[in-house]
Tab-separated table of C-alpha atoms in Angstrom:
chain	number	residue	atom	x	y	z
A	1	MET	CA	-15.676	-4.022	37.617
A	2	SER	CA	-15.640	-0.369	38.754
A	3	ASP	CA	-16.486	2.436	36.391
A	4	SER	CA	-12.909	3.527	36.234
A	5	VAL	CA	-10.424	2.875	33.307
A	6	THR	CA	-8.537	0.239	34.208
A	7	LEU	CA	-5.053	0.000	32.939
A	8	SER	CA	-5.537	-3.321	30.713
A	9	ASN	CA	-8.406	-1.497	29.217
A	10	ALA	CA	-6.674	1.449	28.259
A	11	LEU	CA	-3.975	-0.572	26.694
A	12	THR	CA	-6.418	-2.915	24.757
A	13	HIS	CA	-8.209	0.145	23.411
A	14	ARG	CA	-4.896	1.615	22.497
A	15	MET	CA	-4.022	-1.782	20.741
A	16	ASN	CA	-7.162	-1.577	18.744
A	17	TYR	CA	-6.553	1.939	17.672
A	18	LEU	CA	-2.719	1.090	16.632
A	19	VAL	CA	-3.879	-1.840	14.438
A	20	ALA	CA	-6.529	0.154	12.712
A	21	ARG	CA	-4.020	2.460	11.784
A	22	GLN	CA	-1.651	0.083	10.733
A	23	GLY	CA	-4.149	-1.188	8.044
A	24	LEU	CA	-4.929	2.337	6.996
A	25	ILE	CA	-1.407	2.836	6.537
A	26	SER	CA	-1.260	-0.507	4.540
A	27	SER	CA	-4.310	0.432	2.635
A	28	ASN	CA	-2.476	3.973	1.681
A	29	ILE	CA	0.682	2.344	0.485
A	30	ALA	CA	-1.057	-0.225	-1.705
A	31	ASN	CA	-2.860	2.631	-3.251
A	32	ALA	CA	-0.212	5.102	-3.681
A	33	ASN	CA	-0.269	4.654	-7.518
A	34	THR	CA	-4.184	4.541	-7.856
A	35	PRO	CA	-5.557	7.544	-9.590
A	36	GLY	CA	-7.953	9.670	-7.099
A	37	TYR	CA	-7.446	7.801	-4.055
A	38	ALA	CA	-7.196	9.883	-0.969
A	39	ALA	CA	-4.930	9.051	1.967
A	40	GLN	CA	-6.648	7.891	5.304
A	41	ASP	CA	-5.835	7.986	8.640
A	42	ILE	CA	-7.618	7.152	12.022
A	43	SER	CA	-8.280	9.467	15.022
A	44	PHE	CA	-7.354	8.441	18.407
A	45	GLU	CA	-10.556	8.603	20.789
A	46	LYS	CA	-10.359	9.029	24.450
A	47	LEU	CA	-11.154	6.293	26.529
A	48	THR	CA	-13.248	7.787	29.304
A	49	ALA	CA	-14.898	6.260	32.594
A	50	ASN	CA	-18.192	6.010	31.471
A	51	SER	CA	-17.351	4.471	28.047
A	52	HIS	CA	-17.354	1.065	29.409
A	53	GLY	CA	-14.285	0.267	27.079
A	54	ARG	CA	-16.645	0.039	24.109
A	55	VAL	CA	-15.104	3.112	22.584
A	56	PRO	CA	-14.961	2.769	18.495
A	57	ALA	CA	-11.310	2.857	17.623
A	58	GLY	CA	-11.632	6.331	16.066
A	59	GLU	CA	-12.970	8.691	13.242
A	60	ILE	CA	-11.537	7.703	9.667
A	61	ILE	CA	-9.984	10.954	8.554
A	62	THR	CA	-9.514	11.591	4.602
A	63	ASP	CA	-6.342	13.739	3.445
A	64	THR	CA	-7.036	15.609	0.451
A	65	SER	CA	-4.365	18.492	1.194
A	66	SER	CA	-1.500	17.353	-0.998
A	67	MET	CA	-3.058	16.072	-4.081
A	68	ASN	CA	-0.926	14.680	-7.195
A	69	LEU	CA	-1.652	15.523	-10.844
A	70	ASN	CA	-3.914	12.200	-10.813
A	71	GLY	CA	-5.760	13.039	-8.045
A	72	ASN	CA	-3.768	10.832	-5.636
A	73	SER	CA	-2.825	12.096	-1.862
A	74	VAL	CA	-0.653	9.628	-0.722
A	75	GLN	CA	2.768	10.681	0.346
A	76	LEU	CA	4.908	7.634	0.492
A	77	ASP	CA	7.248	9.086	3.046
A	78	THR	CA	4.912	10.399	5.210
A	79	GLU	CA	3.392	6.699	5.262
A	80	MET	CA	6.784	4.864	6.245
A	81	VAL	CA	7.223	7.257	9.198
A	82	LYS	CA	3.572	6.547	10.582
A	83	LEU	CA	4.563	3.023	9.934
A	84	ASN	CA	7.455	3.146	11.974
A	85	ASP	CA	5.466	5.252	14.658
A	86	VAL	CA	3.023	2.925	14.979
A	87	GLN	CA	5.348	-0.301	15.234
A	88	LEU	CA	7.060	1.510	18.099
A	89	GLN	CA	4.056	2.472	19.969
A	90	TYR	CA	2.924	-1.027	19.553
A	91	ARG	CA	5.931	-2.401	20.968
A	92	LEU	CA	5.829	0.732	23.897
A	93	ASN	CA	2.279	-0.942	24.501
A	94	THR	CA	3.114	-4.575	24.527
A	95	GLN	CA	6.093	-3.816	27.164
A	96	LEU	CA	3.709	-2.153	29.208
A	97	TYR	CA	1.415	-4.859	29.078
A	98	THR	CA	4.171	-7.075	29.936
A	99	LYS	CA	5.171	-5.221	32.920
A	100	TYR	CA	1.263	-4.906	33.857
A	101	ALA	CA	1.344	-8.509	34.058
A	102	ALA	CA	4.315	-8.743	36.135
A	103	MET	CA	2.857	-6.464	38.799
A	104	GLN	CA	-0.029	-8.702	39.095
A	105	ARG	CA	1.851	-11.678	39.428
A	106	LEU	CA	4.054	-10.159	42.185
A	107	ALA	CA	0.583	-8.959	43.878
A	108	LEU	CA	-0.340	-12.675	43.922
A	109	GLY	CA	2.920	-13.389	45.631
A	110	ARG	CA	4.474	-15.571	42.672
A	111	GLN	CA	7.488	-14.672	40.731
B	1	MET	CA	-10.155	-5.459	11.563
B	2	ASP	CA	-6.920	-7.313	12.285
B	3	LEU	CA	-3.181	-7.448	11.026
B	4	LEU	CA	-3.842	-10.437	8.710
B	5	GLN	CA	-6.207	-8.595	6.554
B	6	SER	CA	-3.737	-5.431	6.745
B	7	MET	CA	-1.227	-7.874	5.499
B	8	SER	CA	-3.410	-9.433	2.460
B	9	VAL	CA	-4.070	-5.463	1.391
B	10	SER	CA	-0.159	-5.324	1.236
B	11	ALA	CA	0.107	-8.331	-0.812
B	12	GLY	CA	-2.514	-7.032	-3.052
B	13	GLY	CA	-0.310	-4.006	-3.513
B	14	MET	CA	2.807	-6.311	-4.609
B	15	ALA	CA	0.522	-7.862	-6.747
B	16	VAL	CA	-0.587	-5.020	-8.869
B	17	GLN	CA	2.971	-3.945	-8.956
B	18	SER	CA	4.386	-6.835	-10.255
B	19	ALA	CA	1.307	-7.007	-12.914
B	20	ARG	CA	2.997	-3.549	-13.639
B	21	MET	CA	6.588	-4.641	-13.869
B	22	LYS	CA	5.351	-7.442	-16.280
B	23	MET	CA	3.718	-4.759	-18.488
B	24	VAL	CA	6.831	-2.595	-18.442
B	25	ALA	CA	8.910	-5.737	-19.541
B	26	GLU	CA	6.475	-6.540	-22.354
B	27	ASN	CA	6.756	-2.901	-23.668
B	28	ILE	CA	10.607	-2.909	-23.444
B	29	ALA	CA	10.521	-6.372	-25.209
B	30	ASN	CA	8.549	-5.141	-27.825
B	31	ALA	CA	10.157	-1.673	-28.470
B	32	ASP	CA	11.075	-2.636	-32.033
B	33	SER	CA	8.236	-4.768	-32.964
B	34	VAL	CA	7.192	-3.142	-36.343
B	35	ILE	CA	4.543	-5.938	-36.595
B	36	SER	CA	2.112	-7.177	-34.167
B	37	GLU	CA	-1.096	-9.126	-34.138
B	38	SER	CA	-3.243	-5.786	-35.156
B	39	GLY	CA	-0.914	-5.761	-38.286
B	40	GLU	CA	0.514	-2.373	-37.132
B	41	ALA	CA	3.575	-1.484	-35.196
B	42	TYR	CA	3.301	-2.558	-31.377
B	43	ARG	CA	1.594	0.065	-29.160
B	44	ARG	CA	2.995	0.622	-25.674
B	45	LYS	CA	0.428	-0.838	-23.086
B	46	GLN	CA	-0.382	1.205	-19.772
B	47	ILE	CA	-1.793	-0.356	-16.587
B	48	GLU	CA	-4.739	1.169	-14.670
B	49	PHE	CA	-5.111	0.763	-11.013
B	50	GLU	CA	-8.436	0.940	-8.761
B	51	ALA	CA	-9.183	1.182	-5.552
B	52	VAL	CA	-11.681	-1.007	-4.050
B	53	LEU	CA	-13.137	-0.772	-0.456
B	54	ASN	CA	-13.654	-4.049	1.166
B	55	LYS	CA	-16.511	-3.530	3.120
B	56	GLU	CA	-16.280	-6.467	5.665
B	57	THR	CA	-12.746	-5.036	6.894
B	58	GLY	CA	-12.912	-1.085	5.969
B	59	LEU	CA	-9.775	-1.404	4.233
B	60	THR	CA	-9.123	-0.200	0.470
B	61	GLU	CA	-7.432	-2.697	-1.596
B	62	VAL	CA	-5.892	-1.986	-5.146
B	63	LYS	CA	-7.002	-4.120	-8.015
B	64	VAL	CA	-5.901	-3.850	-11.828
B	65	LYS	CA	-8.649	-2.072	-13.603
B	66	ASP	CA	-7.238	-2.618	-17.014
B	67	ILE	CA	-4.485	-2.682	-19.245
B	68	VAL	CA	-4.924	-0.332	-22.245
B	69	GLU	CA	-2.906	0.617	-25.443
B	70	ASP	CA	-1.365	3.957	-25.527
B	71	ARG	CA	-3.078	5.579	-28.821
B	72	THR	CA	-2.242	9.160	-27.974
B	73	THR	CA	1.491	9.183	-28.165
B	74	PRO	CA	2.141	8.865	-32.042
B	75	LEU	CA	4.306	6.108	-33.304
B	76	LYS	CA	7.897	6.817	-34.402
B	77	ALA	CA	8.167	7.331	-38.191
B	78	VAL	CA	11.689	6.340	-39.506
B	79	TYR	CA	12.923	6.444	-43.048
B	80	GLN	CA	14.044	2.861	-43.998
B	81	PRO	CA	13.039	1.863	-47.333
B	82	SER	CA	14.804	-1.227	-47.748
B	83	HIS	CA	13.182	-2.345	-44.659
B	84	PRO	CA	10.428	-5.048	-45.590
B	85	ALA	CA	7.450	-3.147	-43.488
B	86	ALA	CA	8.153	0.040	-45.268
B	87	ASN	CA	5.374	1.721	-46.760
B	88	ALA	CA	4.928	3.308	-49.991
B	89	GLN	CA	7.107	6.586	-49.094
B	90	GLY	CA	9.875	4.381	-47.594
B	91	MET	CA	8.458	5.095	-44.157
B	92	VAL	CA	8.588	2.207	-41.233
B	93	MET	CA	6.419	3.079	-38.199
B	94	TYR	CA	7.991	1.977	-34.845
B	95	PRO	CA	6.392	1.508	-31.609
B	96	ASN	CA	5.519	4.428	-29.284
B	97	VAL	CA	7.734	2.970	-26.539
B	98	ASP	CA	10.009	5.349	-24.914
B	99	THR	CA	12.541	3.106	-22.989
B	100	MET	CA	13.390	5.882	-20.674
B	101	VAL	CA	10.018	6.355	-19.603
B	102	GLU	CA	9.426	2.719	-19.394
B	103	SER	CA	12.760	1.992	-17.003
B	104	ILE	CA	11.615	4.781	-14.719
B	105	ASP	CA	7.858	3.368	-14.608
B	106	MET	CA	9.986	0.139	-13.522
B	107	ARG	CA	11.897	1.686	-11.008
B	108	GLU	CA	8.786	3.147	-9.111
B	109	ALA	CA	7.042	-0.109	-9.511
B	110	GLY	CA	10.104	-1.708	-7.510
B	111	ARG	CA	10.094	0.896	-5.017
B	112	MET	CA	6.513	0.572	-4.528
B	113	TYR	CA	6.874	-3.326	-4.036
B	114	GLU	CA	9.489	-2.700	-1.768
B	115	ALA	CA	7.165	-0.294	0.577
B	116	ASN	CA	4.426	-2.825	0.513
B	117	MET	CA	6.914	-5.286	1.544
B	118	GLN	CA	7.983	-3.343	4.572
B	119	ALA	CA	3.992	-2.815	5.562
B	120	ILE	CA	3.885	-6.470	5.650
B	121	GLU	CA	7.243	-6.651	7.842
B	122	SER	CA	5.724	-4.120	10.350
B	123	ALA	CA	2.609	-6.174	10.473
B	124	LYS	CA	4.687	-9.222	11.059
B	125	THR	CA	6.483	-7.483	13.886
B	126	MET	CA	3.607	-6.376	15.533
B	127	MET	CA	1.848	-9.640	15.149
B	128	ALA	CA	5.102	-11.218	16.949
B	129	ARG	CA	4.778	-8.762	19.656
B	130	SER	CA	1.269	-9.797	20.550
B	131	LEU	CA	2.492	-13.071	20.575
B	132	ASP	CA	4.998	-12.380	23.061
B	133	LEU	CA	2.416	-11.584	25.438
B	134	LEU	CA	1.610	-15.092	26.171
B	135	LYS	CA	5.463	-15.857	27.398
């Protein structure tokens, strides 16, 4: 395998990130009434040619910008929007993967 | 970390919200209980949540830390000399339950339950999409 980023590598990386983000959003929603809980998110790390597809999913970001009276910083509406976003991105990813697989089948001369 | 673990976090969220709903029901049902096990009027119960980090998955789960009695809000004194529970001054101590507060709490618990349900739904859709890749 060459050092370049392959499409399947990139898609796998993105999907790992999306699953990790979905988990954090679920945690945020579950803890929306827990005093002192700070909302968490994850950053997306760029996949480069020399990272060999072993990039950690990203860095955890703790959001303490808008604290409630009980020290909780979860904004339920923001979390719901993020949840929808993750779902759409995941859908995009799986569809891209399906197309990619179809192209490979085509290259192999099958339909 | 995978989607099943995120689903179990949401399920935990639903469990604590139903515990909260149960507590609200207890409070409303006992809004007029002038005698409780302690011999005094019933005191409204409050639920405390706790965030627990699951080190294996890196996800923060939620747990019920404790259910405590509200000893800050005073009991309501009502003048009812003929009441069997009245004291020497003819006052009866009623529980410190405010049904308005309880119904707001109940609504919020319901909404949060729904939000957790949505999170499960989204994880489910994502799993179904991953399975579709095998087609």
